[in-house]
PDB file of C-alpha atoms in Angstrom:
ATOM      1  CA  UNK L   1      65.150 107.490 118.623  1.00 64.00           C
ATOM      2  CA  UNK L   2      68.734 106.524 119.537  1.00 71.00           C
ATOM      3  CA  UNK L   3      71.377 108.793 118.346  1.00 83.00           C
ATOM      4  CA  UNK L   4      74.714 107.441 118.651  1.00 88.00           C
ATOM      5  CA  UNK L   5      77.713 109.209 117.329  1.00 90.00           C
ATOM      6  CA  UNK L   6      80.554 108.296 114.868  1.00 88.00           C
ATOM      7  CA  UNK L   7      82.953 109.001 117.610  1.00 88.00           C
ATOM      8  CA  UNK L   8      81.303 106.700 120.157  1.00 90.00           C
ATOM      9  CA  UNK L   9      81.020 104.008 117.321  1.00 91.00           C
ATOM     10  CA  UNK L  10      84.792 104.682 117.084  1.00 88.00           C
ATOM     11  CA  UNK L  11      85.657 104.287 120.487  1.00 90.00           C
ATOM     12  CA  UNK L  12      83.411 101.043 120.905  1.00 92.00           C
ATOM     13  CA  UNK L  13      85.672  99.742 117.829  1.00 89.00           C
ATOM     14  CA  UNK L  14      88.956 100.609 119.675  1.00 86.00           C
ATOM     15  CA  UNK L  15      87.759  99.016 123.044  1.00 89.00           C
ATOM     16  CA  UNK L  16      86.414  95.908 121.050  1.00 89.00           C
ATOM     17  CA  UNK L  17      89.648  95.612 119.472  1.00 83.00           C
ATOM     18  CA  UNK L  18      91.963  96.138 122.592  1.00 83.00           C
ATOM     19  CA  UNK L  19      89.829  94.963 125.386  1.00 87.00           C
ATOM     20  CA  UNK L  20      91.837  97.463 127.582  1.00 86.00           C
ATOM     21  CA  UNK L  21      90.643 101.127 128.319  1.00 87.00           C
ATOM     22  CA  UNK L  22      93.959 102.473 128.331  1.00 83.00           C
ATOM     23  CA  UNK L  23      95.300 100.650 125.179  1.00 79.00           C
ATOM     24  CA  UNK L  24      91.780 101.936 123.413  1.00 83.00           C
ATOM     25  CA  UNK L  25      92.300 105.384 124.360  1.00 81.00           C
ATOM     26  CA  UNK L  26      95.765 105.460 123.022  1.00 73.00           C
ATOM     27  CA  UNK L  27      94.466 103.819 119.859  1.00 71.00           C
ATOM     28  CA  UNK L  28      91.717 106.205 119.354  1.00 74.00           C
ATOM     29  CA  UNK L  29      93.988 109.151 120.292  1.00 70.00           C
ATOM     30  CA  UNK L  30      92.073 110.689 123.407  1.00 76.00           C
ATOM     31  CA  UNK L  31      92.298 110.370 127.106  1.00 83.00           C
ATOM     32  CA  UNK L  32      91.148 107.300 129.007  1.00 87.00           C
ATOM     33  CA  UNK L  33      88.427 109.293 130.860  1.00 89.00           C
ATOM     34  CA  UNK L  34      86.974 110.745 127.526  1.00 88.00           C
ATOM     35  CA  UNK L  35      86.712 107.339 126.163  1.00 89.00           C
ATOM     36  CA  UNK L  36      85.243 105.728 129.122  1.00 91.00           C
ATOM     37  CA  UNK L  37      82.635 108.617 129.294  1.00 92.00           C
ATOM     38  CA  UNK L  38      81.602 108.153 125.594  1.00 91.00           C
ATOM     39  CA  UNK L  39      81.305 104.348 126.124  1.00 92.00           C
ATOM     40  CA  UNK L  40      79.184 104.955 129.187  1.00 93.00           C
ATOM     41  CA  UNK L  41      77.006 107.384 127.188  1.00 92.00           C
ATOM     42  CA  UNK L  42      76.715 104.932 124.530  1.00 93.00           C
ATOM     43  CA  UNK L  43      75.469 102.158 126.864  1.00 92.00           C
ATOM     44  CA  UNK L  44      72.890 104.662 128.349  1.00 91.00           C
ATOM     45  CA  UNK L  45      71.476 105.739 124.947  1.00 91.00           C
ATOM     46  CA  UNK L  46      71.191 101.802 124.076  1.00 91.00           C
ATOM     47  CA  UNK L  47      69.923 100.672 127.406  1.00 91.00           C
ATOM     48  CA  UNK L  48      72.370  98.007 127.687  1.00 92.00           C
ATOM     49  CA  UNK L  49      75.721  97.041 129.288  1.00 93.00           C
ATOM     50  CA  UNK L  50      78.441  96.592 126.244  1.00 93.00           C
ATOM     51  CA  UNK L  51      81.414  95.950 128.235  1.00 93.00           C
ATOM     52  CA  UNK L  52      81.605  94.170 131.664  1.00 91.00           C
ATOM     53  CA  UNK L  53      84.389  95.821 133.647  1.00 85.00           C
ATOM     54  CA  UNK L  54      86.198  93.380 136.160  1.00 76.00           C
ATOM     55  CA  UNK L  55      89.228  94.675 137.795  1.00 68.00           C
ATOM     56  CA  UNK L  56      91.921  95.138 134.931  1.00 70.00           C
ATOM     57  CA  UNK L  57      90.082  92.861 132.569  1.00 79.00           C
ATOM     58  CA  UNK L  58      87.429  93.966 130.182  1.00 89.00           C
ATOM     59  CA  UNK L  59      84.952  91.584 128.492  1.00 91.00           C
ATOM     60  CA  UNK L  60      82.412  92.174 125.792  1.00 93.00           C
ATOM     61  CA  UNK L  61      78.777  91.400 126.518  1.00 93.00           C
ATOM     62  CA  UNK L  62      76.476  89.612 124.040  1.00 93.00           C
ATOM     63  CA  UNK L  63      74.703  92.791 123.107  1.00 93.00           C
ATOM     64  CA  UNK L  64      78.259  94.216 122.335  1.00 92.00           C
ATOM     65  CA  UNK L  65      79.178  90.991 120.299  1.00 93.00           C
ATOM     66  CA  UNK L  66      76.214  91.288 118.253  1.00 92.00           C
ATOM     67  CA  UNK L  67      76.753  94.924 117.405  1.00 92.00           C
ATOM     68  CA  UNK L  68      80.438  94.602 116.664  1.00 91.00           C
ATOM     69  CA  UNK L  69      79.972  93.557 113.005  1.00 90.00           C
ATOM     70  CA  UNK L  70      77.194  96.203 112.157  1.00 90.00           C
ATOM     71  CA  UNK L  71      79.278  99.107 113.853  1.00 90.00           C
ATOM     72  CA  UNK L  72      82.691  97.872 111.866  1.00 86.00           C
ATOM     73  CA  UNK L  73      80.370  98.006 108.507  1.00 86.00           C
ATOM     74  CA  UNK L  74      79.180 101.695 109.548  1.00 88.00           C
ATOM     75  CA  UNK L  75      82.744 102.742 110.341  1.00 84.00           C
ATOM     76  CA  UNK L  76      84.263 101.046 107.092  1.00 79.00           C
ATOM     77  CA  UNK L  77      81.440 102.876 104.772  1.00 80.00           C
ATOM     78  CA  UNK L  78      82.520 106.030 106.549  1.00 80.00           C
ATOM     79  CA  UNK L  79      86.181 105.479 105.625  1.00 73.00           C
ATOM     80  CA  UNK L  80      84.858 104.821 102.101  1.00 72.00           C
ATOM     81  CA  UNK L  81      83.109 108.190 102.026  1.00 74.00           C
ATOM     82  CA  UNK L  82      86.327 110.060 103.429  1.00 69.00           C
ATOM     83  CA  UNK L  83      88.289 108.360 100.771  1.00 64.00           C
ATOM     84  CA  UNK L  84      85.854 109.290  97.838  1.00 65.00           C
ATOM     85  CA  UNK L  85      86.073 112.973  99.047  1.00 63.00           C
ATOM     86  CA  UNK L  86      89.817 112.804  99.032  1.00 59.00           C
ATOM     87  CA  UNK L  87      89.769 111.810  95.197  1.00 59.00           C
ATOM     88  CA  UNK L  88      91.291 114.583  93.188  1.00 54.00           C
ATOM     89  CA  UNK L  89      93.363 115.820  96.189  1.00 54.00           C
ATOM     90  CA  UNK L  90      96.980 115.249  96.639  1.00 53.00           C
ATOM     91  CA  UNK L  91      98.417 111.977  97.321  1.00 65.00           C
ATOM     92  CA  UNK L  92      99.629 111.407 100.820  1.00 77.00           C
ATOM     93  CA  UNK L  93      97.269 113.608 102.436  1.00 79.00           C
ATOM     94  CA  UNK L  94      95.023 113.263 105.739  1.00 82.00           C
ATOM     95  CA  UNK L  95      94.703 110.093 107.647  1.00 86.00           C
ATOM     96  CA  UNK L  96      96.509 107.092 106.439  1.00 91.00           C
ATOM     97  CA  UNK L  97      96.416 103.811 108.831  1.00 92.00           C
ATOM     98  CA  UNK L  98      99.594 102.150 108.383  1.00 96.00           C
ATOM     99  CA  UNK L  99     100.075  98.573 110.070  1.00 95.00           C
ATOM    100  CA  UNK L 100     103.840  96.816 110.462  1.00 95.00           C
ATOM    101  CA  UNK L 101     104.686  93.384 111.846  1.00 92.00           C
ATOM    102  CA  UNK L 102     107.009  93.598 115.085  1.00 89.00           C
ATOM    103  CA  UNK L 103     110.183  92.247 113.306  1.00 88.00           C
ATOM    104  CA  UNK L 104     110.051  95.333 110.885  1.00 93.00           C
ATOM    105  CA  UNK L 105     108.825  98.143 112.796  1.00 93.00           C
ATOM    106  CA  UNK L 106     111.606  99.135 115.128  1.00 92.00           C
ATOM    107  CA  UNK L 107     114.343  99.233 112.113  1.00 92.00           C
ATOM    108  CA  UNK L 108     112.132 100.520 109.396  1.00 94.00           C
ATOM    109  CA  UNK L 109     110.040 103.366 111.335  1.00 94.00           C
ATOM    110  CA  UNK L 110     112.984 105.427 112.489  1.00 94.00           C
ATOM    111  CA  UNK L 111     113.712 106.003 108.718  1.00 94.00           C
ATOM    112  CA  UNK L 112     110.519 105.958 107.134  1.00 95.00           C
ATOM    113  CA  UNK L 113     108.640 108.361 109.644  1.00 94.00           C
ATOM    114  CA  UNK L 114     110.867 111.544 108.916  1.00 94.00           C
ATOM    115  CA  UNK L 115     110.819 110.780 105.462  1.00 93.00           C
ATOM    116  CA  UNK L 116     107.147 110.838 105.030  1.00 93.00           C
ATOM    117  CA  UNK L 117     106.950 113.889 107.472  1.00 92.00           C
ATOM    118  CA  UNK L 118     109.465 115.814 105.203  1.00 92.00           C
ATOM    119  CA  UNK L 119     107.597 114.889 101.916  1.00 90.00           C
ATOM    120  CA  UNK L 120     103.989 115.154 102.975  1.00 90.00           C
ATOM    121  CA  UNK L 121     103.427 117.610 105.821  1.00 90.00           C
ATOM    122  CA  UNK L 122      99.840 117.151 105.465  1.00 88.00           C
ATOM    123  CA  UNK L 123      99.850 113.455 106.215  1.00 89.00           C
ATOM    124  CA  UNK L 124      98.536 112.019 109.435  1.00 88.00           C
ATOM    125  CA  UNK L 125     100.058 108.759 109.986  1.00 91.00           C
ATOM    126  CA  UNK L 126      98.374 106.430 112.337  1.00 90.00           C
ATOM    127  CA  UNK L 127     100.418 103.427 113.234  1.00 93.00           C
ATOM    128  CA  UNK L 128      99.642  99.851 114.493  1.00 91.00           C
ATOM    129  CA  UNK L 129     102.035  97.059 115.446  1.00 90.00           C
ATOM    130  CA  UNK L 130     100.787  93.599 115.032  1.00 89.00           C
ATOM    131  CA  UNK L 131     101.211  90.162 113.657  1.00 87.00           C
ATOM    132  CA  UNK L 132     100.556  89.339 110.092  1.00 89.00           C
ATOM    133  CA  UNK L 133      97.088  87.466 110.679  1.00 86.00           C
ATOM    134  CA  UNK L 134      95.847  90.490 112.760  1.00 88.00           C
ATOM    135  CA  UNK L 135      96.897  93.161 110.246  1.00 91.00           C
ATOM    136  CA  UNK L 136      95.429  91.115 107.231  1.00 88.00           C
ATOM    137  CA  UNK L 137      92.161  90.888 109.149  1.00 84.00           C
ATOM    138  CA  UNK L 138      92.404  94.716 109.782  1.00 85.00           C
ATOM    139  CA  UNK L 139      93.270  95.417 106.255  1.00 87.00           C
ATOM    140  CA  UNK L 140      90.461  93.117 105.023  1.00 80.00           C
ATOM    141  CA  UNK L 141      87.987  95.026 107.250  1.00 77.00           C
ATOM    142  CA  UNK L 142      89.034  98.411 106.244  1.00 79.00           C
ATOM    143  CA  UNK L 143      90.656  99.161 109.637  1.00 84.00           C
ATOM    144  CA  UNK L 144      94.054  99.527 108.319  1.00 90.00           C
ATOM    145  CA  UNK L 145      94.744 100.993 104.939  1.00 91.00           C
ATOM    146  CA  UNK L 146      97.839  99.046 104.275  1.00 95.00           C
ATOM    147  CA  UNK L 147     100.557  97.020 106.134  1.00 97.00           C
ATOM    148  CA  UNK L 148     104.299  96.049 105.835  1.00 97.00           C
ATOM    149  CA  UNK L 149     104.959  92.439 106.317  1.00 95.00           C
ATOM    150  CA  UNK L 150     106.729  89.488 104.816  1.00 91.00           C
ATOM    151  CA  UNK L 151     105.874  87.402 101.955  1.00 90.00           C
ATOM    152  CA  UNK L 152     103.965  85.142 101.207  1.00 88.00           C
ATOM    153  CA  UNK L 153     100.365  86.498 102.305  1.00 87.00           C
ATOM    154  CA  UNK L 154      97.950  83.872 101.567  1.00 78.00           C
ATOM    155  CA  UNK L 155      94.823  86.235 101.242  1.00 79.00           C
ATOM    156  CA  UNK L 156      93.183  86.730  97.732  1.00 76.00           C
ATOM    157  CA  UNK L 157      91.647  89.919  98.881  1.00 81.00           C
ATOM    158  CA  UNK L 158      94.895  91.760  98.812  1.00 87.00           C
ATOM    159  CA  UNK L 159      97.262  93.589  96.381  1.00 90.00           C
ATOM    160  CA  UNK L 160     101.218  93.242  97.464  1.00 94.00           C
ATOM    161  CA  UNK L 161     104.328  95.060  96.231  1.00 94.00           C
ATOM    162  CA  UNK L 162     107.538  93.670  96.854  1.00 95.00           C
ATOM    163  CA  UNK L 163     109.868  96.252  98.373  1.00 96.00           C
ATOM    164  CA  UNK L 164     112.988  94.437  98.975  1.00 94.00           C
ATOM    165  CA  UNK L 165     114.881  91.281 100.129  1.00 94.00           C
ATOM    166  CA  UNK L 166     115.961  91.001 103.753  1.00 92.00           C
ATOM    167  CA  UNK L 167     118.545  88.176 104.211  1.00 91.00           C
ATOM    168  CA  UNK L 168     118.654  86.324 107.526  1.00 88.00           C
ATOM    169  CA  UNK L 169     121.832  86.262 109.900  1.00 90.00           C
ATOM    170  CA  UNK L 170     122.356  84.491 113.216  1.00 88.00           C
ATOM    171  CA  UNK L 171     122.599  86.264 116.618  1.00 89.00           C
ATOM    172  CA  UNK L 172     124.984  84.295 118.812  1.00 89.00           C
ATOM    173  CA  UNK L 173     127.050  84.980 122.187  1.00 89.00           C
ATOM    174  CA  UNK L 174     130.179  86.645 121.255  1.00 87.00           C
ATOM    175  CA  UNK L 175     132.346  84.110 123.002  1.00 84.00           C
ATOM    176  CA  UNK L 176     130.339  80.946 121.607  1.00 83.00           C
ATOM    177  CA  UNK L 177     132.825  78.376 120.302  1.00 78.00           C
ATOM    178  CA  UNK L 178     130.346  76.765 118.122  1.00 73.00           C
ATOM    179  CA  UNK L 179     130.374  79.687 115.686  1.00 77.00           C
ATOM    180  CA  UNK L 180     134.098  80.714 115.559  1.00 70.00           C
ATOM    181  CA  UNK L 181     134.269  79.754 112.099  1.00 75.00           C
ATOM    182  CA  UNK L 182     131.434  81.340 109.975  1.00 81.00           C
ATOM    183  CA  UNK L 183     129.537  81.064 107.478  1.00 88.00           C
ATOM    184  CA  UNK L 184     127.090  78.662 109.126  1.00 84.00           C
ATOM    185  CA  UNK L 185     125.566  75.978 107.058  1.00 81.00           C
ATOM    186  CA  UNK L 186     121.598  75.390 107.667  1.00 75.00           C
ATOM    187  CA  UNK L 187     122.380  72.144 108.952  1.00 74.00           C
ATOM    188  CA  UNK L 188     124.489  72.828 111.573  1.00 77.00           C
ATOM    189  CA  UNK L 189     123.708  71.007 115.047  1.00 74.00           C
ATOM    190  CA  UNK L 190     124.447  74.321 116.678  1.00 75.00           C
ATOM    191  CA  UNK L 191     120.905  75.335 115.220  1.00 77.00           C
ATOM    192  CA  UNK L 192     119.275  73.088 117.813  1.00 76.00           C
ATOM    193  CA  UNK L 193     119.864  75.815 120.302  1.00 79.00           C
ATOM    194  CA  UNK L 194     117.702  78.180 118.199  1.00 81.00           C
ATOM    195  CA  UNK L 195     115.241  80.310 120.279  1.00 79.00           C
ATOM    196  CA  UNK L 196     111.835  81.043 118.295  1.00 77.00           C
ATOM    197  CA  UNK L 197     109.481  83.767 118.662  1.00 72.00           C
ATOM    198  CA  UNK L 198     106.070  82.750 119.961  1.00 68.00           C
ATOM    199  CA  UNK L 199     103.189  81.208 117.757  1.00 60.00           C
ATOM    200  CA  UNK L 200     101.855  83.951 115.397  1.00 57.00           C
ATOM    201  CA  UNK L 201     104.966  85.482 114.296  1.00 65.00           C
ATOM    202  CA  UNK L 202     105.816  84.881 110.795  1.00 72.00           C
ATOM    203  CA  UNK L 203     109.603  84.743 111.629  1.00 69.00           C
ATOM    204  CA  UNK L 204     109.017  81.603 113.674  1.00 70.00           C
ATOM    205  CA  UNK L 205     107.599  80.033 110.545  1.00 72.00           C
ATOM    206  CA  UNK L 206     110.595  81.402 108.798  1.00 73.00           C
ATOM    207  CA  UNK L 207     113.209  80.201 111.272  1.00 72.00           C
ATOM    208  CA  UNK L 208     111.839  76.700 111.084  1.00 68.00           C
ATOM    209  CA  UNK L 209     111.896  76.820 107.312  1.00 71.00           C
ATOM    210  CA  UNK L 210     115.545  77.971 107.119  1.00 69.00           C
ATOM    211  CA  UNK L 211     116.699  75.228 109.834  1.00 67.00           C
ATOM    212  CA  UNK L 212     114.497  72.844 108.419  1.00 63.00           C
ATOM    213  CA  UNK L 213     117.038  69.867 108.809  1.00 56.00           C
ATOM    214  CA  UNK L 214     117.408  70.601 112.425  1.00 58.00           C
ATOM    215  CA  UNK L 215     114.614  68.513 114.789  1.00 56.00           C
ATOM    216  CA  UNK L 216     111.986  71.517 115.560  1.00 47.00           C
ATOM    217  CA  UNK L 217     111.744  69.589 119.084  1.00 44.00           C
ATOM    218  CA  UNK L 218     115.305  70.370 120.147  1.00 42.00           C
ATOM    219  CA  UNK L 219     114.560  74.387 119.318  1.00 53.00           C
ATOM    220  CA  UNK L 220     113.931  76.072 122.689  1.00 57.00           C
ATOM    221  CA  UNK L 221     110.901  78.055 122.402  1.00 56.00           C
ATOM    222  CA  UNK L 222     110.332  80.994 125.209  1.00 61.00           C
ATOM    223  CA  UNK L 223     107.353  82.496 123.926  1.00 62.00           C
ATOM    224  CA  UNK L 224     109.194  85.849 123.463  1.00 68.00           C
ATOM    225  CA  UNK L 225     107.014  88.334 121.754  1.00 71.00           C
ATOM    226  CA  UNK L 226     109.907  90.755 120.207  1.00 80.00           C
ATOM    227  CA  UNK L 227     113.081  90.199 118.690  1.00 84.00           C
ATOM    228  CA  UNK L 228     114.429  92.415 121.240  1.00 85.00           C
ATOM    229  CA  UNK L 229     113.710  90.335 123.983  1.00 85.00           C
ATOM    230  CA  UNK L 230     115.477  87.100 122.174  1.00 84.00           C
ATOM    231  CA  UNK L 231     118.637  89.302 121.606  1.00 88.00           C
ATOM    232  CA  UNK L 232     118.955  90.013 125.142  1.00 89.00           C
ATOM    233  CA  UNK L 233     118.453  86.364 126.039  1.00 87.00           C
ATOM    234  CA  UNK L 234     121.346  85.406 123.283  1.00 88.00           C
ATOM    235  CA  UNK L 235     123.780  88.069 125.098  1.00 88.00           C
ATOM    236  CA  UNK L 236     123.119  86.281 128.161  1.00 87.00           C
ATOM    237  CA  UNK L 237     124.211  82.851 126.725  1.00 85.00           C
ATOM    238  CA  UNK L 238     120.786  81.260 126.541  1.00 83.00           C
ATOM    239  CA  UNK L 239     120.729  80.260 123.004  1.00 83.00           C
ATOM    240  CA  UNK L 240     120.905  81.631 119.471  1.00 86.00           C
ATOM    241  CA  UNK L 241     118.278  83.420 117.299  1.00 86.00           C
ATOM    242  CA  UNK L 242     117.665  84.437 113.862  1.00 85.00           C
ATOM    243  CA  UNK L 243     117.849  87.900 112.910  1.00 88.00           C
ATOM    244  CA  UNK L 244     116.874  89.936 109.683  1.00 90.00           C
ATOM    245  CA  UNK L 245     119.563  92.037 107.871  1.00 92.00           C
ATOM    246  CA  UNK L 246     117.827  95.355 108.723  1.00 91.00           C
ATOM    247  CA  UNK L 247     118.090  94.379 112.358  1.00 90.00           C
ATOM    248  CA  UNK L 248     121.731  93.293 112.224  1.00 89.00           C
ATOM    249  CA  UNK L 249     123.680  96.643 112.494  1.00 86.00           C
ATOM    250  CA  UNK L 250     122.100  97.910 115.689  1.00 84.00           C
ATOM    251  CA  UNK L 251     122.193  94.426 117.238  1.00 84.00           C
ATOM    252  CA  UNK L 252     125.801  94.081 116.380  1.00 80.00           C
ATOM    253  CA  UNK L 253     126.369  96.917 118.807  1.00 82.00           C
ATOM    254  CA  UNK L 254     125.086  95.076 121.677  1.00 84.00           C
ATOM    255  CA  UNK L 255     127.935  93.913 124.069  1.00 85.00           C
ATOM    256  CA  UNK L 256     128.243  90.046 124.399  1.00 88.00           C
ATOM    257  CA  UNK L 257     126.552  89.515 120.885  1.00 90.00           C
ATOM    258  CA  UNK L 258     127.905  88.949 117.554  1.00 90.00           C
ATOM    259  CA  UNK L 259     126.122  88.480 114.134  1.00 90.00           C
ATOM    260  CA  UNK L 260     127.442  85.782 112.019  1.00 90.00           C
ATOM    261  CA  UNK L 261     126.229  84.994 108.239  1.00 90.00           C
ATOM    262  CA  UNK L 262     124.588  81.551 106.986  1.00 87.00           C
ATOM    263  CA  UNK L 263     126.741  79.818 103.974  1.00 87.00           C
ATOM    264  CA  UNK L 264     125.663  80.718 100.632  1.00 87.00           C
ATOM    265  CA  UNK L 265     122.853  80.827  99.376  1.00 86.00           C
ATOM    266  CA  UNK L 266     122.007  82.753 102.232  1.00 86.00           C
ATOM    267  CA  UNK L 267     118.244  82.512 103.269  1.00 85.00           C
ATOM    268  CA  UNK L 268     116.310  85.567 103.334  1.00 88.00           C
ATOM    269  CA  UNK L 269     112.575  86.878 103.389  1.00 89.00           C
ATOM    270  CA  UNK L 270     110.864  89.324 100.813  1.00 93.00           C
ATOM    271  CA  UNK L 271     109.344  92.421 102.697  1.00 94.00           C
ATOM    272  CA  UNK L 272     106.332  93.917 100.848  1.00 96.00           C
ATOM    273  CA  UNK L 273     103.464  96.588 101.263  1.00 97.00           C
ATOM    274  CA  UNK L 274     100.107  94.960 101.080  1.00 96.00           C
ATOM    275  CA  UNK L 275      96.615  96.528 100.685  1.00 93.00           C
ATOM    276  CA  UNK L 276      92.893  95.816 100.126  1.00 87.00           C
ATOM    277  CA  UNK L 277      92.383  94.768  96.397  1.00 81.00           C
ATOM    278  CA  UNK L 278      90.170  97.951  94.911  1.00 76.00           C
ATOM    279  CA  UNK L 279      91.143 100.293  97.706  1.00 81.00           C
ATOM    280  CA  UNK L 280      90.614 103.822  96.903  1.00 79.00           C
ATOM    281  CA  UNK L 281      94.026 104.543  98.641  1.00 84.00           C
ATOM    282  CA  UNK L 282      95.804 102.314  95.816  1.00 85.00           C
ATOM    283  CA  UNK L 283      97.804 105.293  94.558  1.00 84.00           C
ATOM    284  CA  UNK L 284      98.882 106.384  98.003  1.00 89.00           C
ATOM    285  CA  UNK L 285     100.087 102.927  98.655  1.00 92.00           C
ATOM    286  CA  UNK L 286     102.015 102.601  95.346  1.00 91.00           C
ATOM    287  CA  UNK L 287     103.810 105.837  96.506  1.00 90.00           C
ATOM    288  CA  UNK L 288     104.443 104.681  99.875  1.00 94.00           C
ATOM    289  CA  UNK L 289     105.981 101.441  98.643  1.00 95.00           C
ATOM    290  CA  UNK L 290     108.084 103.434  96.187  1.00 93.00           C
ATOM    291  CA  UNK L 291     109.423 105.622  99.337  1.00 94.00           C
ATOM    292  CA  UNK L 292     110.005 102.410 101.500  1.00 95.00           C
ATOM    293  CA  UNK L 293     111.862 100.669  98.738  1.00 94.00           C
ATOM    294  CA  UNK L 294     114.221 103.828  98.291  1.00 93.00           C
ATOM    295  CA  UNK L 295     115.407 103.211 101.930  1.00 92.00           C
ATOM    296  CA  UNK L 296     117.017 100.017 101.229  1.00 90.00           C
ATOM    297  CA  UNK L 297     120.333 101.440 101.200  1.00 88.00           C
ATOM    298  CA  UNK L 298     119.816 103.183 104.563  1.00 87.00           C
ATOM    299  CA  UNK L 299     118.366 100.063 106.195  1.00 86.00           C
ATOM    300  CA  UNK L 300     121.101  97.585 104.995  1.00 83.00           C
ATOM    301  CA  UNK L 301     124.126  99.436 103.869  1.00 74.00           C
ATOM    302  CA  UNK L 302     126.897  97.617 101.954  1.00 67.00           C
TER     303      UNK L 302
END
């Protein structure tokens, strides 16, 4: 009889998600040699190769692709067993897998992590930073317990709870004459120099919606994957970019950069916490939403 362990399936799932042994080991919280050894043992027990290793690249074999949905289902059921066993215990205890989009993570986490550690010392928080579509998929499949993102989320299997509005500003070069007299109307021709995050980031679509009267073809797209990269480019005079209010204060301290407001009514996004409908972590998600909502004054002081 073939005997696979839950640990081997967890390591398989991590490697299938990342297709990189180093990142998979970090995701699983183990060393890379330990993960590699368990994957090799799993392949030996199944008498087939699951991953092709070619230099720095990793590719799933046909056998692995066939196994993946079954292993995801087994791990999902194991997580449900853990959740059922946790019922009746204190909220916010044990492992909680939280997803968060990149345009929120650097600004929210420094405040929410110490708050959670102080209030719930028995909580083991596992974080995943990814774009919204990936977090939706991970939550739907049970790999993530809840995630922080911006509305709207067009997925009927999710419950969402609004946290707070997050207004948009513009980050511009400090000596840019085009922004000498803010506030900036959303139809300003200067917005044609707007730089966007790469496809998949919800803030790209929000930027296009905010500046809808500006021709999208005139907007520069450098394929940047982070707001930090865009802000560095702005500081060096390569263009301008949209910035959420929660990022405005730290960005305003950067040399050669200034933050200017839009004309009223100022555009904004709504931050939310989302989790799977009928999840056994519902009460914990409601508690987490309440804690994050209470941090608004720290994130965006008047």
